[in-house]
Coordinates of C-alpha atoms and ligand atoms in Angstrom, one line a residue:
X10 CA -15.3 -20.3 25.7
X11 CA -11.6 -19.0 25.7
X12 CA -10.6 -21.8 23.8
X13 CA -13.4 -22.0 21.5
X14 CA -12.3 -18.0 21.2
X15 CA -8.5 -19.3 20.2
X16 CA -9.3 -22.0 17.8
X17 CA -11.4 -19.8 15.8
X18 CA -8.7 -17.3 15.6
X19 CA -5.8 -19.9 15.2
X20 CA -8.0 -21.1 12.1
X21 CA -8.4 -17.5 10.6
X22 CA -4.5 -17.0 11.1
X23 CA -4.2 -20.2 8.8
X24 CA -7.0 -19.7 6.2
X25 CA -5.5 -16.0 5.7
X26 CA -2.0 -17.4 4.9
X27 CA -3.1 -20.6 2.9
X28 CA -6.0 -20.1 1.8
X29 CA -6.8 -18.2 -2.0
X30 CA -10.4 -17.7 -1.7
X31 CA -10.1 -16.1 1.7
X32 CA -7.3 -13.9 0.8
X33 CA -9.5 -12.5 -2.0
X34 CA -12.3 -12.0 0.4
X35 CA -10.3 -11.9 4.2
X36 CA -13.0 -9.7 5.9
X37 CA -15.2 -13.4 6.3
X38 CA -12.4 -14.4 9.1
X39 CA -11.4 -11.2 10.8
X40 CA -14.2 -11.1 13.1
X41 CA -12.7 -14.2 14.9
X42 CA -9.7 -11.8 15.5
X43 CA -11.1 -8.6 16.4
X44 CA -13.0 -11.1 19.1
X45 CA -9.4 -11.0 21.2
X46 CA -8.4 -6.9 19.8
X47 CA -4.9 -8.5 19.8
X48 CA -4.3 -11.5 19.6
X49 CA -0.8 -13.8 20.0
X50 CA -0.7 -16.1 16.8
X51 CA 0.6 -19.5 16.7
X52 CA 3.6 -18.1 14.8
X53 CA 3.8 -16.0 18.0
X54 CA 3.3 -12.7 16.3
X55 CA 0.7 -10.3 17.6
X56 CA -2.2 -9.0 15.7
X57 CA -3.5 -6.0 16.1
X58 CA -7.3 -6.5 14.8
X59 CA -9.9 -3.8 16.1
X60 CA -10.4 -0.1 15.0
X61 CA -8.8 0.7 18.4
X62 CA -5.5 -1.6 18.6
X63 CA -4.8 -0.9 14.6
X64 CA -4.7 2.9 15.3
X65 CA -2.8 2.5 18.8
X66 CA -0.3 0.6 17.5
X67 CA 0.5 2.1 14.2
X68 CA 1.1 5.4 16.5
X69 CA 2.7 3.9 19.5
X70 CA 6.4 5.3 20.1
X71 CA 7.0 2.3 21.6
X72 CA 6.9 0.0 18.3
X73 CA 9.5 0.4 16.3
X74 CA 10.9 -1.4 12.9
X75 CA 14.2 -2.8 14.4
X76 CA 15.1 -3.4 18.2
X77 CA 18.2 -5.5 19.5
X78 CA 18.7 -8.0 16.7
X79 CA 15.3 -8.2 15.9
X80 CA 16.1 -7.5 12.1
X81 CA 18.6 -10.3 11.9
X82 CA 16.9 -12.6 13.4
X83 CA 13.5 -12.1 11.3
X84 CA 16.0 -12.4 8.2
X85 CA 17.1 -15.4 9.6
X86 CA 13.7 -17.2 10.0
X87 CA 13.3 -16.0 6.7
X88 CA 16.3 -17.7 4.7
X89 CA 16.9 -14.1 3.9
X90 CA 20.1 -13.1 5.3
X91 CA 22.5 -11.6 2.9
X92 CA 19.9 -11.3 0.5
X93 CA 20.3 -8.7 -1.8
X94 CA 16.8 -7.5 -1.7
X95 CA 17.0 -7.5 2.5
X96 CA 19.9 -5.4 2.1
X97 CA 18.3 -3.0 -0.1
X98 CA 15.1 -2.7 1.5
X99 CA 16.7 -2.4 4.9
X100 CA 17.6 1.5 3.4
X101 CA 13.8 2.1 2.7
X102 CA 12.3 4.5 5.2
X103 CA 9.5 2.1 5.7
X104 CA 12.0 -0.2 7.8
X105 CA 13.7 2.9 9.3
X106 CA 13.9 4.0 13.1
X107 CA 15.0 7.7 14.2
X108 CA 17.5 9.2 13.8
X109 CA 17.4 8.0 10.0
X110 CA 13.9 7.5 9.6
X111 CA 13.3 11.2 9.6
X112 CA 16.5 12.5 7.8
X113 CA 15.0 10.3 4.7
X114 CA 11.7 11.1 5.1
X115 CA 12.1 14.7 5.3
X116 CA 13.7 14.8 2.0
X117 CA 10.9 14.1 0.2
X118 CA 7.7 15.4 2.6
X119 CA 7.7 18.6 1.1
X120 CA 6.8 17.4 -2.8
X121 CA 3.8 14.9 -1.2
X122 CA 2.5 17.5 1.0
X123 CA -1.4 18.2 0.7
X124 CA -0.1 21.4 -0.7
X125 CA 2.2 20.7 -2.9
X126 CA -0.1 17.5 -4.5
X127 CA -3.4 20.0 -4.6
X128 CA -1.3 21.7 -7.0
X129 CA -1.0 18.7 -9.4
X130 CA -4.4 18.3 -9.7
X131 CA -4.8 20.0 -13.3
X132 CA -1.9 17.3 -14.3
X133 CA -3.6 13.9 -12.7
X134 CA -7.1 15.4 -14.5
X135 CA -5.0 15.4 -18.0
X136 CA -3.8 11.9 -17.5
X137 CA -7.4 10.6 -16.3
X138 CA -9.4 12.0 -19.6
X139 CA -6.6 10.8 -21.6
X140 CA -6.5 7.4 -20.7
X141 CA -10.4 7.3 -20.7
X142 CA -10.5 9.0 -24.3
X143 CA -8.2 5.9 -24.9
X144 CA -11.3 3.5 -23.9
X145 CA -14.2 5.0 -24.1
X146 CA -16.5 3.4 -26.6
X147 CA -13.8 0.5 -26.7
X148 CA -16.0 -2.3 -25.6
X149 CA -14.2 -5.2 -24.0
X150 CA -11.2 -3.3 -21.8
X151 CA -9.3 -4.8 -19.3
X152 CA -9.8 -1.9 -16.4
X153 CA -6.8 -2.7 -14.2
X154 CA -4.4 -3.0 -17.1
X155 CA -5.9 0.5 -19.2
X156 CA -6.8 2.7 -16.2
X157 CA -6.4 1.2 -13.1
X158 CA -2.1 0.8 -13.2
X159 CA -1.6 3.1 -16.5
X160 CA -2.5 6.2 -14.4
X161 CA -0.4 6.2 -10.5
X162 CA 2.2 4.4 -13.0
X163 CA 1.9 7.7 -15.2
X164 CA 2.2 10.3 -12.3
X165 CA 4.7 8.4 -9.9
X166 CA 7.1 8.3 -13.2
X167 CA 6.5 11.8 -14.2
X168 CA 7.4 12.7 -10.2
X169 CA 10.2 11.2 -10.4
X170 CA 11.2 12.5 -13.9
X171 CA 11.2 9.0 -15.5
X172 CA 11.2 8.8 -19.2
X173 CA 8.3 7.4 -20.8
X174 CA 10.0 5.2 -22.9
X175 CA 12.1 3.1 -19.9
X176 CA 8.4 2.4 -17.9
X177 CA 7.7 -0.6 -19.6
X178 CA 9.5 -3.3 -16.6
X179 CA 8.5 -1.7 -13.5
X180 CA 5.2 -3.7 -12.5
X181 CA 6.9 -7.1 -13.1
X182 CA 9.8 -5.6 -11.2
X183 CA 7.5 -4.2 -8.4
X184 CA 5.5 -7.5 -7.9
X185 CA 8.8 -9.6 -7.7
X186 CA 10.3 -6.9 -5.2
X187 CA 6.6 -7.0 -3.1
X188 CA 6.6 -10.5 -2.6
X189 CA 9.0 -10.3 0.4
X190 CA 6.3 -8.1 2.0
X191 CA 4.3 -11.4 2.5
X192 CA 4.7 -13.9 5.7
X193 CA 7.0 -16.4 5.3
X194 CA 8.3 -16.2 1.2
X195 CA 9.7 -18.7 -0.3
X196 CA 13.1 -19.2 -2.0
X197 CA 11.6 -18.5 -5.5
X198 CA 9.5 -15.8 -4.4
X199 CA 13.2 -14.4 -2.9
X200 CA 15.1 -15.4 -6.0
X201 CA 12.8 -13.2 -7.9
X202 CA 12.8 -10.3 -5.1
X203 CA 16.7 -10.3 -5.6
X204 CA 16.7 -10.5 -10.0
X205 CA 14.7 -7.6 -9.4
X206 CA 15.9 -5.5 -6.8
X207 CA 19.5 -5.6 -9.4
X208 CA 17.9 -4.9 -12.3
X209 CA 16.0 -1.7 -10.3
X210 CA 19.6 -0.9 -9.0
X211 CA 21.1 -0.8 -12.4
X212 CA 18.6 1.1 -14.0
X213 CA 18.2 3.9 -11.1
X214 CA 21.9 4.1 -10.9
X215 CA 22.2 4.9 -14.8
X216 CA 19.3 7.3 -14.6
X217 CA 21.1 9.2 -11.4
X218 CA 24.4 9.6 -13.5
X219 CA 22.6 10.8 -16.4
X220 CA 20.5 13.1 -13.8
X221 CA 23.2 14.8 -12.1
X222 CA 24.6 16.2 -15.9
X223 CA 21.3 17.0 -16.6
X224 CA 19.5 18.0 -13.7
X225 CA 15.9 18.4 -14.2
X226 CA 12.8 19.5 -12.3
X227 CA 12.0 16.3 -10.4
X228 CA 12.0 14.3 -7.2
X229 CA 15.1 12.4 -8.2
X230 CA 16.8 15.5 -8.8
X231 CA 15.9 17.1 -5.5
X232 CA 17.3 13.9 -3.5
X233 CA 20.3 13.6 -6.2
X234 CA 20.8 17.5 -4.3
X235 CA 20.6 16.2 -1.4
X236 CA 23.4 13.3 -1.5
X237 CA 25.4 16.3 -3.0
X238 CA 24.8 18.2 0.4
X239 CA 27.0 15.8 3.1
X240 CA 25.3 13.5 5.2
X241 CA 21.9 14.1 4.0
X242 CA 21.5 11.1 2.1
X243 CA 24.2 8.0 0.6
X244 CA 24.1 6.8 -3.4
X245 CA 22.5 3.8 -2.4
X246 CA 20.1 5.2 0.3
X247 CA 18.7 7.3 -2.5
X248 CA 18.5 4.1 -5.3
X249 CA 16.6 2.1 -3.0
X250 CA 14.2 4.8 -1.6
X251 CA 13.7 5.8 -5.3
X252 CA 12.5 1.7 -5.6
X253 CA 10.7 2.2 -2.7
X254 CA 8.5 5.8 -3.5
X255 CA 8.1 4.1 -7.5
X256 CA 6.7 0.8 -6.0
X257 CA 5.0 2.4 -3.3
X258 CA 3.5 4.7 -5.6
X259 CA 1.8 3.0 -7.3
X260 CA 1.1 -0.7 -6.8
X261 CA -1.0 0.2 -4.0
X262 CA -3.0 3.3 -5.8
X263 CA -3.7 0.7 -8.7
X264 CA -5.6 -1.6 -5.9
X265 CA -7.5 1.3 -5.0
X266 CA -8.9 2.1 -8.4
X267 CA -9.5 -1.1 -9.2
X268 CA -11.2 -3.0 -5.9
X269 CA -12.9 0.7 -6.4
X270 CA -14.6 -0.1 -9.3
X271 CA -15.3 -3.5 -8.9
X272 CA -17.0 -2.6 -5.7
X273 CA -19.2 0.2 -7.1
X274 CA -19.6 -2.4 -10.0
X275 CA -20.9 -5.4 -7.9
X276 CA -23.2 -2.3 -5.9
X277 CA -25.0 -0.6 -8.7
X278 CA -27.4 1.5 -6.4
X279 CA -24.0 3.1 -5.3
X280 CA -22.3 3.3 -8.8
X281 CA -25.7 5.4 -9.4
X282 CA -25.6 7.4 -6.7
X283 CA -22.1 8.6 -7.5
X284 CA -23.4 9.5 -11.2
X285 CA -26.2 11.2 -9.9
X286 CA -23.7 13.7 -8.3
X287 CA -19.7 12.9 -9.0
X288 CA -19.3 15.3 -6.2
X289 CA -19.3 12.3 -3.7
X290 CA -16.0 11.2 -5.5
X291 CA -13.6 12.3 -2.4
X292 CA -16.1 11.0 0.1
X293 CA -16.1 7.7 -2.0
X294 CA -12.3 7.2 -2.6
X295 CA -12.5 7.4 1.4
X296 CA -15.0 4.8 1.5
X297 CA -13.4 2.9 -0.8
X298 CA -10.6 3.0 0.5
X299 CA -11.9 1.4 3.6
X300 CA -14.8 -1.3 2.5
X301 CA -11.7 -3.1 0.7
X302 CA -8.4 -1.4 1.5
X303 CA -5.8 -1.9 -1.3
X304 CA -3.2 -2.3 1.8
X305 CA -4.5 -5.0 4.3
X306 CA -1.8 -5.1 7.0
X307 CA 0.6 -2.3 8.2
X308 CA 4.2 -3.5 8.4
X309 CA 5.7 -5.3 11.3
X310 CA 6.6 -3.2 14.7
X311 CA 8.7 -4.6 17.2
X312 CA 8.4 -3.6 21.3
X313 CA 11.0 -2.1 22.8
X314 CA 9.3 -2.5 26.1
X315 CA 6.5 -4.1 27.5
X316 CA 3.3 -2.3 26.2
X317 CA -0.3 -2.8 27.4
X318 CA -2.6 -3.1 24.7
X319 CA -6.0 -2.8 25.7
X320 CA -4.9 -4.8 28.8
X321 CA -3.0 -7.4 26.5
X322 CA 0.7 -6.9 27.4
X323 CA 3.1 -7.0 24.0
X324 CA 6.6 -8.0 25.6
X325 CA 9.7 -6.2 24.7
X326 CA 10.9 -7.6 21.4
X327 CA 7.9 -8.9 20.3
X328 CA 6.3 -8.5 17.0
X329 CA 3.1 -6.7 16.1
X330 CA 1.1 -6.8 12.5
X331 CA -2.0 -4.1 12.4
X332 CA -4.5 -5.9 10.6
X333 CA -5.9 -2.3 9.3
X334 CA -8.1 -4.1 6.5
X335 CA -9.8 -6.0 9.7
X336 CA -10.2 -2.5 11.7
X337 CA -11.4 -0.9 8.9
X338 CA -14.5 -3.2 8.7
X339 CA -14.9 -3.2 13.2
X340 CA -18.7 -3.0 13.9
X341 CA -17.7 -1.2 17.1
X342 CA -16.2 1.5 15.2
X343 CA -18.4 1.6 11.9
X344 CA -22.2 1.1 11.6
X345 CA -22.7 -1.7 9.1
X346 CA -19.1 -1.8 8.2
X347 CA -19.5 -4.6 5.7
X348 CA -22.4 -2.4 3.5
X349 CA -20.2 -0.2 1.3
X350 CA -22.2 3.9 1.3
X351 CA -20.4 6.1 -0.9
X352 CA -22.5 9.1 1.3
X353 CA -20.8 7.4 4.9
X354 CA -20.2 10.3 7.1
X355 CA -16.5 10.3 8.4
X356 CA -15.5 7.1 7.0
X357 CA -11.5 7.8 8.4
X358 CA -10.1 4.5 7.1
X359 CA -6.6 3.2 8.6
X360 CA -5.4 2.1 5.0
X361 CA -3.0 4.8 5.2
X362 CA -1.3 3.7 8.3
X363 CA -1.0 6.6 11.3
X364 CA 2.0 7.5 13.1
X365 CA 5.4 8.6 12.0
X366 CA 5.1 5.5 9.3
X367 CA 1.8 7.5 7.8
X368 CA 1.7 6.7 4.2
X369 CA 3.8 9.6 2.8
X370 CA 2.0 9.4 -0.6
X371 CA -1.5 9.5 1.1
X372 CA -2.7 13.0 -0.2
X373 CA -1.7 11.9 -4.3
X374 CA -3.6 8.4 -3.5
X375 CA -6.5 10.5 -2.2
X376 CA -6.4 13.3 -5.3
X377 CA -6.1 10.0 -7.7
X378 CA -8.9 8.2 -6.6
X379 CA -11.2 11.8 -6.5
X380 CA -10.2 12.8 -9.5
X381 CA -10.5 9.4 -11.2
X382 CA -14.3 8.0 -9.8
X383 CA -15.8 11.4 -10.4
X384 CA -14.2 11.4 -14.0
X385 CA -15.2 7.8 -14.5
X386 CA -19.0 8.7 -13.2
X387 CA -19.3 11.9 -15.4
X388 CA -18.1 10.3 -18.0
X389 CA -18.4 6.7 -18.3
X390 CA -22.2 6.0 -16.5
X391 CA -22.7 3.2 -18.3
X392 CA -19.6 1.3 -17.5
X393 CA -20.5 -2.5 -16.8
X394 CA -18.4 -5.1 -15.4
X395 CA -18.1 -8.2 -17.9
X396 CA -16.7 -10.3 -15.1
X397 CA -17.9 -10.9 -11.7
X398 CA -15.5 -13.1 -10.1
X399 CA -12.5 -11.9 -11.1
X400 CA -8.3 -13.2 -9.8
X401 CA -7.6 -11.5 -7.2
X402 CA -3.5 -10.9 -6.5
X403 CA -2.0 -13.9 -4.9
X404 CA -0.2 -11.9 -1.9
X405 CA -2.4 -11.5 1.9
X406 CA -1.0 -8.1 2.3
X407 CA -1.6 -5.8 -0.9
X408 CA -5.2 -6.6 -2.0
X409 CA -6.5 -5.9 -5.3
X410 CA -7.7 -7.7 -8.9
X411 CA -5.0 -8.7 -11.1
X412 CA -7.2 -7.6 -13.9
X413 CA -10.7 -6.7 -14.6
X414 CA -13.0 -7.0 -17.6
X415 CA -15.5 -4.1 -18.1
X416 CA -17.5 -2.6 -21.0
X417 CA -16.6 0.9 -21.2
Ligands
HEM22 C1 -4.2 3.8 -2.0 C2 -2.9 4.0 -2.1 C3 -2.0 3.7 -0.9 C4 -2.1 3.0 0.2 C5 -3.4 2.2 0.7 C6 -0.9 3.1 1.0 C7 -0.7 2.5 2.2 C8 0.4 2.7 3.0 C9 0.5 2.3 4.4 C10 -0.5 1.5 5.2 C11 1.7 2.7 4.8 C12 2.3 2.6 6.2 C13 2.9 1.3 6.5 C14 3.2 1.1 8.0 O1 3.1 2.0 8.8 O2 3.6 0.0 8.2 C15 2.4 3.4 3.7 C16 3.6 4.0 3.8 C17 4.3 4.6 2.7 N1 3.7 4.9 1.5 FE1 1.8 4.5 0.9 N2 0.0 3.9 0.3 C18 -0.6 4.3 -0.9 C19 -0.1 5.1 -1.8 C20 1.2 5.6 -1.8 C21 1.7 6.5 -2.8 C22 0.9 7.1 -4.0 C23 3.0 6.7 -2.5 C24 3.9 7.6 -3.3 C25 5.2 7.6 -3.4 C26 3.3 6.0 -1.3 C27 4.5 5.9 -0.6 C28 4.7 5.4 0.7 C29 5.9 5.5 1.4 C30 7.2 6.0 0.9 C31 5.7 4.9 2.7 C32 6.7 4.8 3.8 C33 6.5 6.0 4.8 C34 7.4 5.9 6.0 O3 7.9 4.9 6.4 O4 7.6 7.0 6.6 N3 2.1 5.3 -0.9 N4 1.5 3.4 2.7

């Protein structure tokens, strides 16, 4: 039985990595995971696969990003040492332990507080009827392109205090940099990481000159401030974790809108439901956010002791992936957790990670989405999807359509 147990989870390992159709839809394999809660790949990294291991994990002190040589020696299996997008994402908080971790993070918590982003709300509604003015009536639309990417794009840029006219490279940019986020990439997909982390580097580092003779009433601003106050923050700490909060912000929020809408789309008793009463918006953006989460794996933690998971013991110095896109859909944790219900009580999805790593941009992704589907509900009811099969995104770990044909 064990064995029979393995094999099928050995064979979901490899469809998720080589496989296209299951990548678009991975929730048809990750029952043959949760069935071990964590489970020791072939490639001898741990999986964290249930409701109960993702969320442990994620908030474990005991997992960190880097222990011993950990870092090199994942660069090395990798090809990637002395790569200049390994040295530039090893500043990003993401990859960061204590002490630096929180010296970089608290920088910026205060302008994504709950707060803080509450406050923006009149702003995100602006952009949202503006950009559906733009295709309302327009007939054949691309969705992702026009809604979906134009409107985190928008509100990530005006954050940071981007101009409008500079915007135009950043999702080519982005999806080069992201690629290193997937197992195993390849030289090209590296080659690419590296043209783009320079030509991010170059343009942040003209935009921080120009920034610190004219400061402005913005994020970079506040952390140009803070390299200004000693030790709070380096020049190149703050480029990359600029890279990081633009990318961050909103290649991921773009996945939510748009596996949103194709899943309310492909389940028209919900899309009615939510135009019967846009209310349900905020309770929908969480449900959304778990029936197909736009993140489907939290970022590698290493032990830095042995740690008994569920009575699975994760040795110091080895490597653990929370599968949150496979917990989010665990039928011990979520009744009918493949059916999506906009009205699900509680739906708490881990797409947002947990933990000192807890997405730091969760409460704009959350007012986004809210303000968006209840927009798009009040306003566009008769919105119809002109493609049902859609190209999905090549990568296993962000998830979402590449573009999406609608009628608006
Ligand atoms: C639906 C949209 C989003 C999803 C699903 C998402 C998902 C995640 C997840 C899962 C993590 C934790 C990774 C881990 O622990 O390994 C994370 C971290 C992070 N997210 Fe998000 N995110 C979203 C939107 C945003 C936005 C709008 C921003 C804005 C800047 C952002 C910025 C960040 C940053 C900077 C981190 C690193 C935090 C740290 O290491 O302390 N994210 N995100």
């Amino acid at each position: 039985m064990k064995a029979t147990l393995d094999e099928a989870a050995d064979q979901a390992v490899q469809l998720l990595i080589a496989d296209p159709a299951t990548r678009a839809n991975p929730y048809s394999v990750y029952g043959a995971l949760r069935a071990h809660e964590v489970y020791r790949t072939p490639l001898e990294i741990w999986f964290a696969a249930t409701y109960a291991t993702c969320h442990q994990v994620v908030r474990h002190a005991g997992f960190r990003r880097r222990h011993g040589d950990s870092w090199e020696r994942r660069a090395m299996l990798f090809g990637s040492l002395g790569r200049r997008w390994l040295d530039d994402q090893a500043r990003w908080m993401l990859w960061l332990d204590p002490p630096d971790h929180p010296r970089i993070r608290s920088l910026v918590g205060q302008s994504f507080s709950a707060r803080y982003i509450e406050k923006q709300r009149p702003a995100v509604e602006q952009v949202v009827n503006g950009l559906i003015d733009a295709i309302a009536g327009g007939g054949d639309v691309d969705f992702v392109q026009q809604f979906a990417l134009a409107l985190p794009l928008t509100l990530i840029c005006d954050m940071l205090g981007i101009p409008v006219s500079d915007r135009r490279n950043f999702r080519e940019w982005t999806t080069a940099a992201s690629g290193t986020l997937e197992p195993m990439p390849s030289e090209e997909v590296q080659d690419a990481a590296d043209r783009a982390t320079d030509a991010f580097a170059a343009y942040f580092s003209d935009l921080v000159d120009e920034r610190r003779h004219t400061p402005g009433d913005d994020l970079l601003t506040k952390l140009i401030a803070a390299e200004n106050d000693e030790g709070k923050l380096s020049r190149e700490e703050l480029i990359s974790n600029a890279v990081l909060l633009l990318a961050a912000g909103f290649e991921t929020t773009t996945n939510l809108l748009g596996n949103g809408i194709l899943a309310l789309l492909r389940n028209p008793a919900q899309w009615e439901l939510l135009v019967g009463d846009p209310g349900l918006a905020a309770n929908a953006t969480e449900e959304l956010l778990r029936y197909d989460s736009p993140v489907q794996m939290a970022t590698p933690r290493v032990a830095i002791t042995d740690i008994d998971i569920d009575g699975h013991v994760i040795a110091e110095g080895e490597t653990v992936v929370a599968v949150v896109g496979s917990g989010n859909h665990d039928p011990a944790r979520f009744d009918q957790p493949d059916r999506l219900d906009v009205q699900r009580q509680d739906p708490s999805p881990l797409s947002f990670g947990a933990g000192p790593h807890f997405c730091i941009g969760a409460a704009l992704a959350r007012l986004e989405g809210a303000v968006a589907f209840e927009a798009l509900a009040r306003r566009l009811p008769q919105l119809e999807l002109l493609e049902t099969d859609p190209t999905w995104l090549p990568t296993l770990n962000l998830h979402g359509v590449r573009g999406l044909r609608v009628r608006a």
